[in-house]
mmCIF file of C-alpha atoms and ligand atoms in Angstrom:
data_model
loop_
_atom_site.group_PDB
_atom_site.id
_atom_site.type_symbol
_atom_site.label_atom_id
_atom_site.label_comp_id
_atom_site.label_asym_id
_atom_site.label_seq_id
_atom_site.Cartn_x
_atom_site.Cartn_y
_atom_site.Cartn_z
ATOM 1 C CA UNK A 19 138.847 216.056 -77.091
ATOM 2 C CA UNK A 20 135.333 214.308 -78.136
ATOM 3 C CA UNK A 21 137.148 211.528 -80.174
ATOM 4 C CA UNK A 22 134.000 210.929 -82.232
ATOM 5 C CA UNK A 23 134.300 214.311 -83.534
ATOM 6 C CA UNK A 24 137.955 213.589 -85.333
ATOM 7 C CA UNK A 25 137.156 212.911 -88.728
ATOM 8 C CA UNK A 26 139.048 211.263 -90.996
ATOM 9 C CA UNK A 27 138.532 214.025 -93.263
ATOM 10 C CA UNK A 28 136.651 217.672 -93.805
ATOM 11 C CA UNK A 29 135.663 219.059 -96.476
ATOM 12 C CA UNK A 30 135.871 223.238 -95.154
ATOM 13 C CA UNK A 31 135.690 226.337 -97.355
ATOM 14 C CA UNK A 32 136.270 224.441 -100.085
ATOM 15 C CA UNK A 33 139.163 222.506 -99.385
ATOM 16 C CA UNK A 34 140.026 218.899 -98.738
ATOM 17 C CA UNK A 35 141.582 218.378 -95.579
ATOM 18 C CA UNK A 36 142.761 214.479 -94.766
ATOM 19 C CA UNK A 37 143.700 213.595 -90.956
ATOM 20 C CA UNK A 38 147.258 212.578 -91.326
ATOM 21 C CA UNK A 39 146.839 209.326 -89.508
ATOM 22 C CA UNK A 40 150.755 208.242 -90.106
ATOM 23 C CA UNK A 41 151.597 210.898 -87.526
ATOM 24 C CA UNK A 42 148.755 209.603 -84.488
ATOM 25 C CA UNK A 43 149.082 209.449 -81.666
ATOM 26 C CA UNK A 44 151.455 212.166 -81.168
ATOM 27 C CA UNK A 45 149.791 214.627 -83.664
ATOM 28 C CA UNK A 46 146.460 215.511 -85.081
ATOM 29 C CA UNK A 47 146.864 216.958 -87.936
ATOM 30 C CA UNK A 48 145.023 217.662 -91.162
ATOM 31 C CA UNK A 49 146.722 217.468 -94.583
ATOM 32 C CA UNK A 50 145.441 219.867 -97.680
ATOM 33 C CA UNK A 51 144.521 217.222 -100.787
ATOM 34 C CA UNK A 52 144.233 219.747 -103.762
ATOM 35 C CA UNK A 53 145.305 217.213 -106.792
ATOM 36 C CA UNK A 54 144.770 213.622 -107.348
ATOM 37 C CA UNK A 55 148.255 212.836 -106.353
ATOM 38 C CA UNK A 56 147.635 214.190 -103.284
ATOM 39 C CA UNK A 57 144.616 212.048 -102.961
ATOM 40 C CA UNK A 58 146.685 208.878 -104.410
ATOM 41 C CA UNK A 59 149.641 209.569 -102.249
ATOM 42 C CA UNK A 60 147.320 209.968 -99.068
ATOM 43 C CA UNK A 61 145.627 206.828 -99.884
ATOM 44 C CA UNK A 62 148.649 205.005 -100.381
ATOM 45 C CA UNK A 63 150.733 205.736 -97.874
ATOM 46 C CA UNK A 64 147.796 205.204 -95.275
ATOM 47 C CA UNK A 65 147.617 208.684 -94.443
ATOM 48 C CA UNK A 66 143.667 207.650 -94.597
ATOM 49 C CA UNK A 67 142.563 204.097 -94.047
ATOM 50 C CA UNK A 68 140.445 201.880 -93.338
ATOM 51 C CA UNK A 69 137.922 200.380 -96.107
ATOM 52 C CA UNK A 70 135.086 203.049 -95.401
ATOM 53 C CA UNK A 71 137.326 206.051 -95.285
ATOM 54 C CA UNK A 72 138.982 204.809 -98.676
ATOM 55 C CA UNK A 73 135.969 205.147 -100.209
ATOM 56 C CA UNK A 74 134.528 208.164 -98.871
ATOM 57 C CA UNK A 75 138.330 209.847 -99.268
ATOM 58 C CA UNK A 76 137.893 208.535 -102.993
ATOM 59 C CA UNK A 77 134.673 209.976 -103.571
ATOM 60 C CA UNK A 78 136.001 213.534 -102.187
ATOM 61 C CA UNK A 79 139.431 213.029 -103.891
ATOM 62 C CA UNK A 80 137.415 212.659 -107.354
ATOM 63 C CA UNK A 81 135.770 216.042 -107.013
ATOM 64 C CA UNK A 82 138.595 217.852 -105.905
ATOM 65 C CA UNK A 83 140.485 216.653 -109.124
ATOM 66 C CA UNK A 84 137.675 216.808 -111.428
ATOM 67 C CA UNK A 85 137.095 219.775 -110.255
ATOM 68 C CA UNK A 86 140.546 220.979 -111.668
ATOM 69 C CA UNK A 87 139.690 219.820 -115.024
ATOM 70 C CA UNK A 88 139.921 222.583 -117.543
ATOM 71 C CA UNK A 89 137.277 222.429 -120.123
ATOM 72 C CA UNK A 90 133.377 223.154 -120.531
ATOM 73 C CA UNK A 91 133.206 219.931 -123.136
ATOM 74 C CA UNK A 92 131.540 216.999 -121.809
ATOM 75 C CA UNK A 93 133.424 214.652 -123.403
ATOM 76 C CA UNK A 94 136.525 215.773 -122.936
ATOM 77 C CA UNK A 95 135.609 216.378 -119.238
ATOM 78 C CA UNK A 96 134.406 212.323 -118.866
ATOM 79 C CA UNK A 97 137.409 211.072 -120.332
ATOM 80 C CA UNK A 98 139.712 212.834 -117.914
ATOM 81 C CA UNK A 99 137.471 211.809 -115.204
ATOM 82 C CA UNK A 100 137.943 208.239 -115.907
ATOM 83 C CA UNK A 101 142.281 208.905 -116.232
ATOM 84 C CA UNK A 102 141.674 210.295 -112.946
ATOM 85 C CA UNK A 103 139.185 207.456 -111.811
ATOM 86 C CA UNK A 104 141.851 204.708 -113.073
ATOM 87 C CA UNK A 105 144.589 206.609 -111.370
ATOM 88 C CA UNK A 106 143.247 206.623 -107.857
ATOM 89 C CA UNK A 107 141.644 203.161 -108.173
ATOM 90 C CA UNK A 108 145.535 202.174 -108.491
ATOM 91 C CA UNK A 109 146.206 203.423 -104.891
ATOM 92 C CA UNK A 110 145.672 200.511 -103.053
ATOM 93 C CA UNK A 111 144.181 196.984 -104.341
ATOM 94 C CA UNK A 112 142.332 195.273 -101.165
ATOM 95 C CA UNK A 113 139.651 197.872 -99.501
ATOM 96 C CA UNK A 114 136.516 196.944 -102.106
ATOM 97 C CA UNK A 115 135.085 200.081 -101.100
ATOM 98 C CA UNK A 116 137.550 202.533 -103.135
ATOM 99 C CA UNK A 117 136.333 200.171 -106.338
ATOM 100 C CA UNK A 118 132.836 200.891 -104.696
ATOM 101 C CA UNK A 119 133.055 204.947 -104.520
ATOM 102 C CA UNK A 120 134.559 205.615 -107.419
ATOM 103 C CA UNK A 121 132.136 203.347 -109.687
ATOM 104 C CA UNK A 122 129.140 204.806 -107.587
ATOM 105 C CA UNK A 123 130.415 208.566 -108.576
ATOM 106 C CA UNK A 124 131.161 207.815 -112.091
ATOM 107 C CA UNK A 125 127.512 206.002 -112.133
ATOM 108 C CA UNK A 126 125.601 209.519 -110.853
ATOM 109 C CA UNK A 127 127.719 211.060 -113.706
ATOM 110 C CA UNK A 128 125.924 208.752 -116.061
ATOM 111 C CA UNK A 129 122.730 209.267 -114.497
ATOM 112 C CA UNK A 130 122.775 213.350 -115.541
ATOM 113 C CA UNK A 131 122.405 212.386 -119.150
ATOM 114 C CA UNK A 132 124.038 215.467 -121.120
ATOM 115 C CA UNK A 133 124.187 217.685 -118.234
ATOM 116 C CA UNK A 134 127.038 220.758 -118.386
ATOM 117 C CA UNK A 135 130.855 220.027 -117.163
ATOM 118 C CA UNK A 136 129.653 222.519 -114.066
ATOM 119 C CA UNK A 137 126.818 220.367 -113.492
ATOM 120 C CA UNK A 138 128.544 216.929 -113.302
ATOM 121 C CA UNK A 139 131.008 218.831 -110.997
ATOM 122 C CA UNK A 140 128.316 219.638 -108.192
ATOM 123 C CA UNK A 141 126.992 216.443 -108.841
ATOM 124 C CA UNK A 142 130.140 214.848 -107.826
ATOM 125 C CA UNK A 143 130.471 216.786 -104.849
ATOM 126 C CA UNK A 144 126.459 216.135 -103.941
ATOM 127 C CA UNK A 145 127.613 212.398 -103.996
ATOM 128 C CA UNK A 146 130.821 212.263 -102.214
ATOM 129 C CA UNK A 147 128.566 214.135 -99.361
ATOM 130 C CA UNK A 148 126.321 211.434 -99.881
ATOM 131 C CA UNK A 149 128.426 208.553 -99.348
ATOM 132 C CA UNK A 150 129.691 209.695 -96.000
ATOM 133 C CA UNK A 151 126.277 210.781 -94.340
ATOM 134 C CA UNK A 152 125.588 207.240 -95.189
ATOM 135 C CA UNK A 153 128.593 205.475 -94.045
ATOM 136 C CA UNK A 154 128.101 207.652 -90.626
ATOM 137 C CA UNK A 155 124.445 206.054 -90.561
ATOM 138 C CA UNK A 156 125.885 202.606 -91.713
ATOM 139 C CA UNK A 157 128.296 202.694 -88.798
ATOM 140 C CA UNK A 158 125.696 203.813 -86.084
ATOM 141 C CA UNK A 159 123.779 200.782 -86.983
ATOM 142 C CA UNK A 160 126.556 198.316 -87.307
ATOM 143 C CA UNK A 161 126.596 199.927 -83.535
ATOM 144 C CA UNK A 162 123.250 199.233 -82.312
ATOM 145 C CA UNK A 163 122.939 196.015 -84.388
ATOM 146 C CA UNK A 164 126.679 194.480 -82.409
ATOM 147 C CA UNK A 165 125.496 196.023 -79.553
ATOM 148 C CA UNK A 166 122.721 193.762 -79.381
ATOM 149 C CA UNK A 167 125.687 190.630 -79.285
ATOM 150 C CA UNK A 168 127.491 191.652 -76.262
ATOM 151 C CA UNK A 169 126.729 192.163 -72.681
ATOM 152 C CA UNK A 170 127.593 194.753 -70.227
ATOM 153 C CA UNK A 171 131.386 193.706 -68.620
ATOM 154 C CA UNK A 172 132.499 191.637 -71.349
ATOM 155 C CA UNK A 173 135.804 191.734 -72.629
ATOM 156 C CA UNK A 174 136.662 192.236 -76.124
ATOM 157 C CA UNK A 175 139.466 191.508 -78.310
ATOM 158 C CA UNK A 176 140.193 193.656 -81.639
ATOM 159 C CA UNK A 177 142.540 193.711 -84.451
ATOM 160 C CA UNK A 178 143.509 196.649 -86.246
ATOM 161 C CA UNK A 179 141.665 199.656 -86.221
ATOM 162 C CA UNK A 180 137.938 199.821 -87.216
ATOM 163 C CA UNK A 181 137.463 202.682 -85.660
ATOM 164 C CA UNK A 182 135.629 206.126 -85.871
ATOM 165 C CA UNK A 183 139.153 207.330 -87.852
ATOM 166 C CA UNK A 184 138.565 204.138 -89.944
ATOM 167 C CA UNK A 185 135.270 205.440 -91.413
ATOM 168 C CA UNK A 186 132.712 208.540 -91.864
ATOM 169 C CA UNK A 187 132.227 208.158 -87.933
ATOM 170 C CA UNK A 188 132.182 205.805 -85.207
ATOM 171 C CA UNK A 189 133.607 202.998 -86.802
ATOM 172 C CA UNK A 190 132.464 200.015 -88.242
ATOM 173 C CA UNK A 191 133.350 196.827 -85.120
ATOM 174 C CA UNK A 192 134.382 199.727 -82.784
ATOM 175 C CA UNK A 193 130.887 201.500 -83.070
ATOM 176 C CA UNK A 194 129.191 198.956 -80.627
ATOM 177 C CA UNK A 195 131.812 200.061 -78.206
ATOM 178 C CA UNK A 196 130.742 203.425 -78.444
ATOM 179 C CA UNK A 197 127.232 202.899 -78.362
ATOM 180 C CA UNK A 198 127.833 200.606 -75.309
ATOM 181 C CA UNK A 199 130.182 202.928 -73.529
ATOM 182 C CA UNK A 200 127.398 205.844 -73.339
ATOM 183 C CA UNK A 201 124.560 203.142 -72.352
ATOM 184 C CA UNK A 202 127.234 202.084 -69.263
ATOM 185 C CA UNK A 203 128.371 198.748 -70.545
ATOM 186 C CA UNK A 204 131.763 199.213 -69.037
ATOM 187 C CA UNK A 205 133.388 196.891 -71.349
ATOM 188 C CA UNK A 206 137.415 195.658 -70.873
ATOM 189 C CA UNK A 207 138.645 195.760 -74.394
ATOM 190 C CA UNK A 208 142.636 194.370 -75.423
ATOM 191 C CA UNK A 209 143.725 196.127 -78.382
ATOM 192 C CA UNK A 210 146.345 193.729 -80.718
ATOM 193 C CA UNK A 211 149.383 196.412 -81.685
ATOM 194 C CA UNK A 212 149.266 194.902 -84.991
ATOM 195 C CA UNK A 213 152.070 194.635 -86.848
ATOM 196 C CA UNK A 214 153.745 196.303 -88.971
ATOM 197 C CA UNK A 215 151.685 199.607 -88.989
ATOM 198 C CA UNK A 216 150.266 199.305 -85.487
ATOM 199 C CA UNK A 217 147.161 200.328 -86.624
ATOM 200 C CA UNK A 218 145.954 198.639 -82.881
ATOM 201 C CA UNK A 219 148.821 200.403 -80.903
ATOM 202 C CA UNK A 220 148.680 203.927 -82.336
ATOM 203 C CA UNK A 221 144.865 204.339 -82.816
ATOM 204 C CA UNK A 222 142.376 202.364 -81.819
ATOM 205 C CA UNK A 223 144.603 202.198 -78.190
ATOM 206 C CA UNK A 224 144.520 205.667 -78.440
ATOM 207 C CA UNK A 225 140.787 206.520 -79.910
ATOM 208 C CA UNK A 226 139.326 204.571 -77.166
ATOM 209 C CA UNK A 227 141.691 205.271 -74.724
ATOM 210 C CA UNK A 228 140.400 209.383 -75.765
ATOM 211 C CA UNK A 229 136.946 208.013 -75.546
ATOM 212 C CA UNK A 230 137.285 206.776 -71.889
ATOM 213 C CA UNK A 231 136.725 203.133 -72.513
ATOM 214 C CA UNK A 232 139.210 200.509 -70.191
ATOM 215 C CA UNK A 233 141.472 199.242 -73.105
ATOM 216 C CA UNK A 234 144.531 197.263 -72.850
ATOM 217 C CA UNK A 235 147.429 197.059 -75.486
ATOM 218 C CA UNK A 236 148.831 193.689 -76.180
ATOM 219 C CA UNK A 237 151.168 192.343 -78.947
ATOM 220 C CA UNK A 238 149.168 190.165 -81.434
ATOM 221 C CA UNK A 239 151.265 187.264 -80.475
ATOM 222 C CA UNK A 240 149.451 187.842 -76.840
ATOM 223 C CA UNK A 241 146.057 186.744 -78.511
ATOM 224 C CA UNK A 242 146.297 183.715 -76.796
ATOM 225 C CA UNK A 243 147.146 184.229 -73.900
ATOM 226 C CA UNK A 244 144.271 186.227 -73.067
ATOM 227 C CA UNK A 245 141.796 183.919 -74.590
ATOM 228 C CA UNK A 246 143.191 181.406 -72.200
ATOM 229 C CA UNK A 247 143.253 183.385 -69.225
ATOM 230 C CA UNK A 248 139.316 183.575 -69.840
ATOM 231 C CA UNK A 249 139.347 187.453 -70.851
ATOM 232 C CA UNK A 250 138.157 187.650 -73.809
ATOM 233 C CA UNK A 251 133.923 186.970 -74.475
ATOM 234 C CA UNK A 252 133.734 187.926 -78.573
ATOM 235 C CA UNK A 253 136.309 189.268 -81.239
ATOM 236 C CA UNK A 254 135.111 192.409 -83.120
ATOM 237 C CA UNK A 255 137.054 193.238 -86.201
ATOM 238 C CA UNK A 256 136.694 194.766 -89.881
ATOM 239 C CA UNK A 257 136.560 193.923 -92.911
ATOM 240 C CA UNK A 258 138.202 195.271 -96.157
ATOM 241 C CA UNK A 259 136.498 192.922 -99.114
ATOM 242 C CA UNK A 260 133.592 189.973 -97.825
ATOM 243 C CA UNK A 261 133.617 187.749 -101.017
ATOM 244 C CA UNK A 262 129.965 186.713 -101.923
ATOM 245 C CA UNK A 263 130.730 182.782 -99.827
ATOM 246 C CA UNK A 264 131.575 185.190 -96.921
ATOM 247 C CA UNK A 265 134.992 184.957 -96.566
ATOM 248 C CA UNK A 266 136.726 188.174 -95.255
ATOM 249 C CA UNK A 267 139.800 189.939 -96.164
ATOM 250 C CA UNK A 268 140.542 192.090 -93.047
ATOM 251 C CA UNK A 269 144.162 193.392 -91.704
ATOM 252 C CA UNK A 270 146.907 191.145 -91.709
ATOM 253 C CA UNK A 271 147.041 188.391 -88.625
ATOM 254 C CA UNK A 272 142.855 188.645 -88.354
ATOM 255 C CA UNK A 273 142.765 185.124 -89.635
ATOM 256 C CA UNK A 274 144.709 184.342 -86.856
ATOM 257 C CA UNK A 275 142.454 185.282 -83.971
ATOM 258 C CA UNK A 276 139.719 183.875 -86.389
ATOM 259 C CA UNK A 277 141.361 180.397 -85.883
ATOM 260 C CA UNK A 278 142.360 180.753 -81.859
ATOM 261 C CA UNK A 279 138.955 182.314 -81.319
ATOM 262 C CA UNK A 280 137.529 178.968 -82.859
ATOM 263 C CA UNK A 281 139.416 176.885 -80.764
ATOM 264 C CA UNK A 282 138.559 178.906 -77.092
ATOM 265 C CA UNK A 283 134.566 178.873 -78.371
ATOM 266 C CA UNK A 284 134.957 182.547 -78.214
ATOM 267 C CA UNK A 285 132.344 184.393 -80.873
ATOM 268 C CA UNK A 286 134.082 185.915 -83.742
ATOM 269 C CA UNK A 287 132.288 188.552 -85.628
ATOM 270 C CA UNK A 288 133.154 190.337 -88.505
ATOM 271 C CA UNK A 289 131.436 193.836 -89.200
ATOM 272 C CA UNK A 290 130.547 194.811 -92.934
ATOM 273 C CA UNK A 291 128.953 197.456 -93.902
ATOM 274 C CA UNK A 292 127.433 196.478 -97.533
ATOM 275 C CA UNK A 293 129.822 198.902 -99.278
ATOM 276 C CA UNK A 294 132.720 196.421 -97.991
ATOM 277 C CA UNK A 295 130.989 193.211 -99.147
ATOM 278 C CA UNK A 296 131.971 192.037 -103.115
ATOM 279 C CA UNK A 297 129.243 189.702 -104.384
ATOM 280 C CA UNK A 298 131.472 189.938 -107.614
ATOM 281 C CA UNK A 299 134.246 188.424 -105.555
ATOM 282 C CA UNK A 300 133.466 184.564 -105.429
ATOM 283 C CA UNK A 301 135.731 183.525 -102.736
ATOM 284 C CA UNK A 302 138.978 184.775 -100.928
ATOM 285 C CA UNK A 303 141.421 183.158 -103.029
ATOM 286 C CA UNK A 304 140.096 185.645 -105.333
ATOM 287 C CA UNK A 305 140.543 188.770 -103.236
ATOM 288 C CA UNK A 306 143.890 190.713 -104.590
ATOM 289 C CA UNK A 307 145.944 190.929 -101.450
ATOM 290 C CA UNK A 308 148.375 194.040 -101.008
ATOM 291 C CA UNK A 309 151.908 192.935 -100.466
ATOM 292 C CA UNK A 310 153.892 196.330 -98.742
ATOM 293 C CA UNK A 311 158.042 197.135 -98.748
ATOM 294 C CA UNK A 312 159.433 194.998 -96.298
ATOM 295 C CA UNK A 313 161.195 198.171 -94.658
ATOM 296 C CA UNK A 314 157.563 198.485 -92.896
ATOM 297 C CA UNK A 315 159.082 195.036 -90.570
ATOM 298 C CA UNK A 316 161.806 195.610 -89.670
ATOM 299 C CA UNK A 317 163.343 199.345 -90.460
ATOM 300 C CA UNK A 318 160.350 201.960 -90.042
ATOM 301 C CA UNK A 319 159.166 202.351 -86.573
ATOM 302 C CA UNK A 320 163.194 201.726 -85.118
ATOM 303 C CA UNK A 321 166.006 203.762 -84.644
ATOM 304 C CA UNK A 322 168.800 201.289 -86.139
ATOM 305 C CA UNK A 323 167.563 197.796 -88.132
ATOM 306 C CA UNK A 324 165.930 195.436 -86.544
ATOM 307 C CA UNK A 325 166.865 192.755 -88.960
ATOM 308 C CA UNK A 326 170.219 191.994 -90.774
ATOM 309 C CA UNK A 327 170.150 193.910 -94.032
ATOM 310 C CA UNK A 328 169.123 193.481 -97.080
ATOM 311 C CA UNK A 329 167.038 190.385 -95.395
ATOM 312 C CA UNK A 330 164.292 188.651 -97.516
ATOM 313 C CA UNK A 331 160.948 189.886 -96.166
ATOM 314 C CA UNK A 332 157.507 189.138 -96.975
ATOM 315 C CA UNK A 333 154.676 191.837 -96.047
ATOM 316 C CA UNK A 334 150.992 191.153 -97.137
ATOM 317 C CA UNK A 335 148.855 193.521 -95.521
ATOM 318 C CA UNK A 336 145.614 191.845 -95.468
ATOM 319 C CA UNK A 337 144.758 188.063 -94.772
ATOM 320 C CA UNK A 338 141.637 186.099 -95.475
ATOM 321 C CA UNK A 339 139.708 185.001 -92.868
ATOM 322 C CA UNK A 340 137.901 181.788 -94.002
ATOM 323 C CA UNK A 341 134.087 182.529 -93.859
ATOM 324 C CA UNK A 342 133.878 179.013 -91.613
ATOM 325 C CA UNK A 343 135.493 180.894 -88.608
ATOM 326 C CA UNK A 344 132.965 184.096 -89.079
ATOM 327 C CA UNK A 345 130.209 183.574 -86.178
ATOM 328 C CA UNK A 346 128.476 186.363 -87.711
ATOM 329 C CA UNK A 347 128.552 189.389 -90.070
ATOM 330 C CA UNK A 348 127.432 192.534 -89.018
ATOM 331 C CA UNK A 349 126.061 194.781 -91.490
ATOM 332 C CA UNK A 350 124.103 198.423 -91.626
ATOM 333 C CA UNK A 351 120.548 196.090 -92.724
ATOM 334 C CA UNK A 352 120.983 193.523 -89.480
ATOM 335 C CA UNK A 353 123.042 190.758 -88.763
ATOM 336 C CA UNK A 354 124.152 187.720 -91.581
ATOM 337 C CA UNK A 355 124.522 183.917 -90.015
ATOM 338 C CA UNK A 356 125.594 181.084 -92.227
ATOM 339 C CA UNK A 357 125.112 179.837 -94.793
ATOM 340 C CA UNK A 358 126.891 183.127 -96.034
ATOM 341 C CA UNK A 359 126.422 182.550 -99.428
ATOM 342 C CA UNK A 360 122.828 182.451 -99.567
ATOM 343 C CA UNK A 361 122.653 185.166 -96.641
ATOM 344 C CA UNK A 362 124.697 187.994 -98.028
ATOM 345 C CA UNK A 363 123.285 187.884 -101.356
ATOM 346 C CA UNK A 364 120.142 188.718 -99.683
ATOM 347 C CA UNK A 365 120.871 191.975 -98.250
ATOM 348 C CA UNK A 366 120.966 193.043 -101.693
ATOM 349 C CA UNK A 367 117.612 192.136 -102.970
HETATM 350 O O1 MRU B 407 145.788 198.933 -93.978
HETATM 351 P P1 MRU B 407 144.587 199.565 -93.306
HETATM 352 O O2 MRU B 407 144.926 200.277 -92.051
HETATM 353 O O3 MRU B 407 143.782 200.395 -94.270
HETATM 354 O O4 MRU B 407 143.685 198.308 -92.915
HETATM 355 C C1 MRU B 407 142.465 198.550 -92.272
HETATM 356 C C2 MRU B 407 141.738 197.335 -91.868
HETATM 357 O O5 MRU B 407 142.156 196.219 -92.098
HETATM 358 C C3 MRU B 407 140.393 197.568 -91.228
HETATM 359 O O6 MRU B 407 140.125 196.574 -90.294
HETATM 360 C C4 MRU B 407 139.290 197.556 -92.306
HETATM 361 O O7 MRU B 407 139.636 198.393 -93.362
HETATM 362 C C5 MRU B 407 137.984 197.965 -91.750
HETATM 363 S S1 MRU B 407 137.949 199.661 -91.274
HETATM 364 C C6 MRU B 407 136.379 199.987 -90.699
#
């Protein structure tokens, strides 16, 4: 299997199909989205993730329930568009880029002026496409652009999974891997499990692990220990919202290898495509964090309870790394240094 040819979704003879990533490694399977609970429930129970994929499973999710809408009134067309638009930008609250898609499709819609229902609908479609050729390109130069920060035989830590699964292709921190793996760069990467949804243990172990690249599966609480033994040269990771100052909400515990990464002087970069980055966010105490059941500790991936029951949990998905710990941010247009908040801004300009 060519691992850079799973997608996180197709669109095929006119159907949606979503890879069911709640069900990797053991299965590969593709899910058929044909209403916007579909889409919701797919988003929200991670069946696609990831920041990029969000979005570009938004943009696709719009179409395919706009394109159920009933009526060749424009009016009445938009305003179930935006019930539709509200109710899938209720799926999950972190990822900036489901905020991002949705506002860019609902934009082209604007941009047809008093075009017919049938119109708007291929528009959406034409858009949807477009945001995912683009993330694909975004990725492949978040690849070439990391790339250029690492040396053949390093070894890499990563948390989570930013991964070709994670977006249109390739991935957003895991793309330089990719790119480096085909130019011979023979890197040794460790792969957090991270808990609770093992996004580290169940794919990226297991896309680069397809992909033929040396990868090793620790705990997260292992971080450490391998930055101590001397293994680890630079931390790659994601990013779900970059707040204009450059802070970074990424999967839960990244913060943490931000901080021990700081104290071993090992490089710490952060890869964002622009789609991911929030100049309307100021900071990360203004990033809405998703808190998940508590079930996902200590109940879903074990046979019996692994905690007393009816214990008092607490599960927030994401964490903000503090821009301070961010060596650098990685984006599609080249690579941001501090002072983030005159940098990022920018790369809009
Ligand atoms: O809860 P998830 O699996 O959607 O969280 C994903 C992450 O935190 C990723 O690191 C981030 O979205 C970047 S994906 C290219």
């Amino acid at each position: 299997m060519d691992i850079l040819n799973i997608a996180p979704l197709k669109y095929e003879n006119d159907k949606l199909l979503i890879l069911d990533q709640t069900l990797l490694p053991g299965k590969t399977e593709y899910l058929e989205i044909n209403t916007k609970e579909d889409v919701w429930d797919a988003i929200h129970k991670l069946r696609v993730r990831g920041a990029p994929a969000i979005g570009v499973a938004a943009a696709y999710g719009l179409y395919v329930s706009a394109k159920n809408i009933q009526t060749d009134n424009r009016d009445e067309f938009i305003k179930s568009f935006k019930e539709i638009k509200d109710y899938l930008a209720s799926s999950r609250p972190t990822a900036v880029n489901l905020f991002w898609a949705l506002d860019r499709v609902e934009k082209c819609i604007y941009e047809l002026g008093d075009a017919s229902v049938n119109t708007i609908k291929s528009a959406i479609f034409e858009e949807a496409e477009k945001i995912r050729k683009e993330d694909e390109e975004a990725c492949y130069a978040m690849g070439e652009y990391g790339l250029s920060l690492l040396k053949p035989e390093m070894g890499i830590l990563t948390h989570c999974n930013a991964g070709t699964i994670a977006t249109a292709k390739y991935g957003t921190c895991l793309a330089p891997l990719y790119v480096g793996h085909e130019q011979g760069y023979n890197f040794k990467v460790f792969a957090d499990e991270t808990r609770p949804l093992l996004q580290g243990a169940r794919l990226t172990s297991w896309e680069l692990n397809q992909a033929g690249i040396d990868v090793t599966l620790i705990c997260d609480n292992m971080a450490s220990i391998v930055m101590k033994n001397g293994w680890i040269d630079a931390v790659l990771v994601g990013c779900d919202r970059m707040a204009a100052n450059g802070d970074g909400a990424n999967k839960i515990g990244t913060s943490a290898v931000a901080v021990l990464a700081k104290e071993y002087n090992i490089p710490f970069y952060m890869f964002v495509p622009t789609s991911t980055i929030d100049l309307n966010t100021k900071s990360g105490a203004d990033i809405h964090i998703e808190l998940r059941n508590g079930e996902e500790i200590y109940k879903m991936w074990y046979e019996k309870d692994m905690a007393p029951e009816g214990i008092k949990t607490y599960n927030p998905a994401f964490d903000v790394t503090d821009a301070k710990y961010i060596t650098a941010v990685i984006t599609e247009k080249g690579i941001v240094y501090p002072p983030y908040d005159e940098n990022l801004k920018n790369l809009f300009v």
